[in-house]
Amino acid sequence: MTTTASATDREQPAPSTALITQIRVQVLAADEVSTDAISRVHLGLGGREFRLAKGGDEFARGTQTTFTLGEGTDVDHSWMNDPRTPRLTLADLAHRPLYLRLEVGSEPHWLLERALLTVNPGTDTAIQFDTPRLAELQPGHKLWLGADQGLAIHLDQVRGSSAH
């Protein structure tokens, strides 16, 4: 008698326990009138939120800003925005949303043109996330974030080993 295991009975591969040591986020604000974000912007990743701030006009009209969290950090309050404390692993990316979220402040909206995120850049565990529909860079492929439009945009994995 021969038996076959169903798909649910098969052993699933273990999620990666590789540590997240660095997160690099590139944000491009649209170059249009009234598009500055004076509000705070947060990154949701691995079940946590990190504030993206360098103490300047990083979300002003037409700016492209890169934020580094973890190793080589360049963000304000880096000790509180570090994916190594408490530690996160690639497995933490598997079933939790990855997003940018606007915290409405004195300027109630912001026009985002593109966001690109890399976990562990330059390593064999690097994983890249993007806003694919915004990446098309065609007219109308920008997204207003704000109290009247919605406050978050989720990013999709586009390159790298799976966190599943």
mmCIF file of C-alpha atoms in Angstrom:
data_model
loop_
_atom_site.group_PDB
_atom_site.id
_atom_site.type_symbol
_atom_site.label_atom_id
_atom_site.label_comp_id
_atom_site.label_asym_id
_atom_site.label_seq_id
_atom_site.Cartn_x
_atom_site.Cartn_y
_atom_site.Cartn_z
ATOM 1 C CA MET A 1 0.000 0.000 0.000
ATOM 2 C CA THR A 2 1.383 3.399 -1.000
ATOM 3 C CA THR A 3 0.559 6.606 0.782
ATOM 4 C CA THR A 4 1.099 10.136 -0.343
ATOM 5 C CA ALA A 5 1.276 13.095 1.922
ATOM 6 C CA SER A 6 -1.059 15.962 1.268
ATOM 7 C CA ALA A 7 0.296 19.480 0.792
ATOM 8 C CA THR A 8 -0.703 20.349 4.360
ATOM 9 C CA ASP A 9 1.218 17.345 5.752
ATOM 10 C CA ARG A 10 4.499 18.243 4.047
ATOM 11 C CA GLU A 11 7.187 19.847 6.114
ATOM 12 C CA GLN A 12 7.415 23.557 5.386
ATOM 13 C CA PRO A 13 10.820 25.228 5.160
ATOM 14 C CA ALA A 14 11.749 27.216 8.242
ATOM 15 C CA PRO A 15 11.623 30.988 7.809
ATOM 16 C CA SER A 16 14.992 32.700 7.729
ATOM 17 C CA THR A 17 16.448 33.510 11.112
ATOM 18 C CA ALA A 18 18.961 35.912 9.554
ATOM 19 C CA LEU A 19 19.077 39.129 11.547
ATOM 20 C CA ILE A 20 18.014 42.436 10.040
ATOM 21 C CA THR A 21 21.064 44.620 10.564
ATOM 22 C CA GLN A 22 20.261 47.533 8.264
ATOM 23 C CA ILE A 23 17.252 49.046 6.533
ATOM 24 C CA ARG A 24 17.681 51.600 3.743
ATOM 25 C CA VAL A 25 14.622 53.605 2.666
ATOM 26 C CA GLN A 26 14.600 55.918 -0.358
ATOM 27 C CA VAL A 27 11.676 58.334 -0.561
ATOM 28 C CA LEU A 28 10.904 60.627 -3.494
ATOM 29 C CA ALA A 29 8.432 63.438 -2.818
ATOM 30 C CA ALA A 30 6.575 64.705 -5.881
ATOM 31 C CA ASP A 31 7.638 68.041 -7.351
ATOM 32 C CA GLU A 32 4.253 69.737 -7.468
ATOM 33 C CA VAL A 33 2.670 72.714 -5.737
ATOM 34 C CA SER A 34 1.515 72.139 -2.122
ATOM 35 C CA THR A 35 3.158 68.731 -1.783
ATOM 36 C CA ASP A 36 5.472 69.245 1.211
ATOM 37 C CA ALA A 37 5.022 66.955 4.209
ATOM 38 C CA ILE A 38 5.656 68.834 7.417
ATOM 39 C CA SER A 39 4.111 65.879 9.208
ATOM 40 C CA ARG A 40 5.999 62.854 10.522
ATOM 41 C CA VAL A 41 6.475 59.772 8.341
ATOM 42 C CA HIS A 42 6.823 56.279 9.833
ATOM 43 C CA LEU A 43 8.017 52.963 8.389
ATOM 44 C CA GLY A 44 6.098 49.870 9.492
ATOM 45 C CA LEU A 45 8.231 46.723 9.246
ATOM 46 C CA GLY A 46 8.386 43.430 11.116
ATOM 47 C CA GLY A 47 5.630 44.355 13.541
ATOM 48 C CA ARG A 48 7.266 47.666 14.567
ATOM 49 C CA GLU A 49 7.185 51.284 13.459
ATOM 50 C CA PHE A 50 10.276 53.413 12.869
ATOM 51 C CA ARG A 51 10.276 57.188 12.482
ATOM 52 C CA LEU A 52 11.958 58.472 9.322
ATOM 53 C CA ALA A 53 13.506 61.815 10.252
ATOM 54 C CA LYS A 54 16.827 63.584 9.867
ATOM 55 C CA GLY A 55 15.832 66.918 11.383
ATOM 56 C CA GLY A 56 15.335 68.772 8.107
ATOM 57 C CA ASP A 57 13.082 69.066 5.097
ATOM 58 C CA GLU A 58 13.435 65.441 4.044
ATOM 59 C CA PHE A 59 9.863 65.297 2.693
ATOM 60 C CA ALA A 60 9.797 68.710 1.007
ATOM 61 C CA ARG A 61 8.582 69.152 -2.560
ATOM 62 C CA GLY A 62 10.802 67.395 -5.116
ATOM 63 C CA THR A 63 13.271 65.914 -2.608
ATOM 64 C CA GLN A 64 14.780 62.450 -2.741
ATOM 65 C CA THR A 65 15.963 61.341 0.674
ATOM 66 C CA THR A 66 17.637 58.115 1.788
ATOM 67 C CA PHE A 67 17.263 56.987 5.400
ATOM 68 C CA THR A 68 19.479 54.326 6.978
ATOM 69 C CA LEU A 69 18.366 52.493 10.112
ATOM 70 C CA GLY A 70 20.569 50.047 12.044
ATOM 71 C CA GLU A 71 24.224 49.777 10.936
ATOM 72 C CA GLY A 72 25.437 53.120 9.581
ATOM 73 C CA THR A 73 22.326 54.916 10.830
ATOM 74 C CA ASP A 74 21.649 58.514 9.854
ATOM 75 C CA VAL A 75 18.196 59.068 11.385
ATOM 76 C CA ASP A 76 17.194 61.135 14.393
ATOM 77 C CA HIS A 77 16.794 59.182 17.634
ATOM 78 C CA SER A 78 18.711 56.294 16.077
ATOM 79 C CA TRP A 79 18.833 54.292 19.307
ATOM 80 C CA MET A 80 15.018 54.139 19.286
ATOM 81 C CA ASN A 81 14.773 53.449 15.534
ATOM 82 C CA ASP A 82 17.126 50.493 15.309
ATOM 83 C CA PRO A 83 15.929 47.142 13.908
ATOM 84 C CA ARG A 84 18.644 45.402 15.949
ATOM 85 C CA THR A 85 17.151 46.442 19.323
ATOM 86 C CA PRO A 86 15.049 44.495 19.962
ATOM 87 C CA ARG A 87 16.316 42.323 17.165
ATOM 88 C CA LEU A 88 14.289 41.587 14.068
ATOM 89 C CA THR A 89 14.863 38.697 11.672
ATOM 90 C CA LEU A 90 13.844 38.142 8.060
ATOM 91 C CA ALA A 91 11.138 35.823 9.409
ATOM 92 C CA ASP A 92 9.514 38.907 10.973
ATOM 93 C CA LEU A 93 8.826 40.163 7.434
ATOM 94 C CA ALA A 94 6.881 37.067 6.442
ATOM 95 C CA HIS A 95 3.394 37.798 7.703
ATOM 96 C CA ARG A 96 3.422 41.426 8.766
ATOM 97 C CA PRO A 97 2.664 44.433 6.582
ATOM 98 C CA LEU A 98 5.419 46.696 5.329
ATOM 99 C CA TYR A 99 4.286 50.282 4.824
ATOM 100 C CA LEU A 100 4.956 54.017 5.025
ATOM 101 C CA ARG A 101 2.473 55.953 7.150
ATOM 102 C CA LEU A 102 1.921 59.689 7.379
ATOM 103 C CA GLU A 103 1.173 61.091 10.823
ATOM 104 C CA VAL A 104 -0.910 64.158 10.063
ATOM 105 C CA GLY A 105 0.612 67.354 11.456
ATOM 106 C CA SER A 106 0.581 70.994 10.443
ATOM 107 C CA GLU A 107 0.509 70.094 6.728
ATOM 108 C CA PRO A 108 -2.403 67.645 6.367
ATOM 109 C CA HIS A 109 -1.303 65.920 3.142
ATOM 110 C CA TRP A 110 1.726 64.822 1.139
ATOM 111 C CA LEU A 111 2.222 63.686 -2.457
ATOM 112 C CA LEU A 112 4.483 60.638 -2.681
ATOM 113 C CA GLU A 113 6.088 59.778 -6.006
ATOM 114 C CA ARG A 114 8.043 56.668 -5.043
ATOM 115 C CA ALA A 115 9.378 54.640 -2.133
ATOM 116 C CA LEU A 116 12.051 51.941 -2.307
ATOM 117 C CA LEU A 117 13.240 49.925 0.685
ATOM 118 C CA THR A 118 16.104 47.454 1.039
ATOM 119 C CA VAL A 119 16.610 45.197 4.044
ATOM 120 C CA ASN A 120 20.265 44.165 4.610
ATOM 121 C CA PRO A 121 21.540 45.949 1.453
ATOM 122 C CA GLY A 122 24.750 44.585 -0.063
ATOM 123 C CA THR A 123 24.457 41.184 1.632
ATOM 124 C CA ASP A 124 23.344 37.729 0.501
ATOM 125 C CA THR A 125 20.191 38.185 2.588
ATOM 126 C CA ALA A 126 19.183 41.477 0.893
ATOM 127 C CA ILE A 127 15.483 41.882 0.136
ATOM 128 C CA GLN A 128 14.048 44.822 -1.792
ATOM 129 C CA PHE A 129 10.560 46.308 -1.562
ATOM 130 C CA ASP A 130 8.984 48.914 -3.819
ATOM 131 C CA THR A 131 5.792 50.748 -4.696
ATOM 132 C CA PRO A 132 5.413 49.111 -8.130
ATOM 133 C CA ARG A 133 2.453 51.120 -9.351
ATOM 134 C CA LEU A 134 4.150 54.361 -8.421
ATOM 135 C CA ALA A 135 7.399 53.114 -9.989
ATOM 136 C CA GLU A 136 5.811 53.287 -13.435
ATOM 137 C CA LEU A 137 6.412 57.067 -13.237
ATOM 138 C CA GLN A 138 3.599 57.972 -15.599
ATOM 139 C CA PRO A 139 1.216 60.899 -15.100
ATOM 140 C CA GLY A 140 -1.204 60.063 -12.312
ATOM 141 C CA HIS A 141 1.098 57.482 -10.729
ATOM 142 C CA LYS A 142 1.616 59.477 -7.555
ATOM 143 C CA LEU A 143 -0.242 59.054 -4.319
ATOM 144 C CA TRP A 144 -1.674 61.638 -1.970
ATOM 145 C CA LEU A 145 -1.399 60.642 1.677
ATOM 146 C CA GLY A 146 -3.408 62.546 4.263
ATOM 147 C CA ALA A 147 -6.408 62.667 6.543
ATOM 148 C CA ASP A 148 -8.811 62.913 3.586
ATOM 149 C CA GLN A 149 -7.065 60.384 1.304
ATOM 150 C CA GLY A 150 -5.647 57.654 3.536
ATOM 151 C CA LEU A 151 -2.468 57.688 5.576
ATOM 152 C CA ALA A 152 -0.446 54.678 4.402
ATOM 153 C CA ILE A 153 0.980 52.911 1.376
ATOM 154 C CA HIS A 154 2.136 49.290 1.484
ATOM 155 C CA LEU A 155 5.283 48.131 -0.280
ATOM 156 C CA ASP A 156 5.662 44.876 -2.201
ATOM 157 C CA GLN A 157 8.669 42.575 -2.284
ATOM 158 C CA VAL A 158 10.311 42.869 -5.685
ATOM 159 C CA ARG A 159 13.732 41.260 -5.276
ATOM 160 C CA GLY A 160 15.671 38.980 -2.946
ATOM 161 C CA SER A 161 15.186 35.816 -1.003
ATOM 162 C CA SER A 162 11.737 35.155 0.345
ATOM 163 C CA ALA A 163 11.113 35.814 4.003
ATOM 164 C CA HIS A 164 8.573 32.966 4.042
#
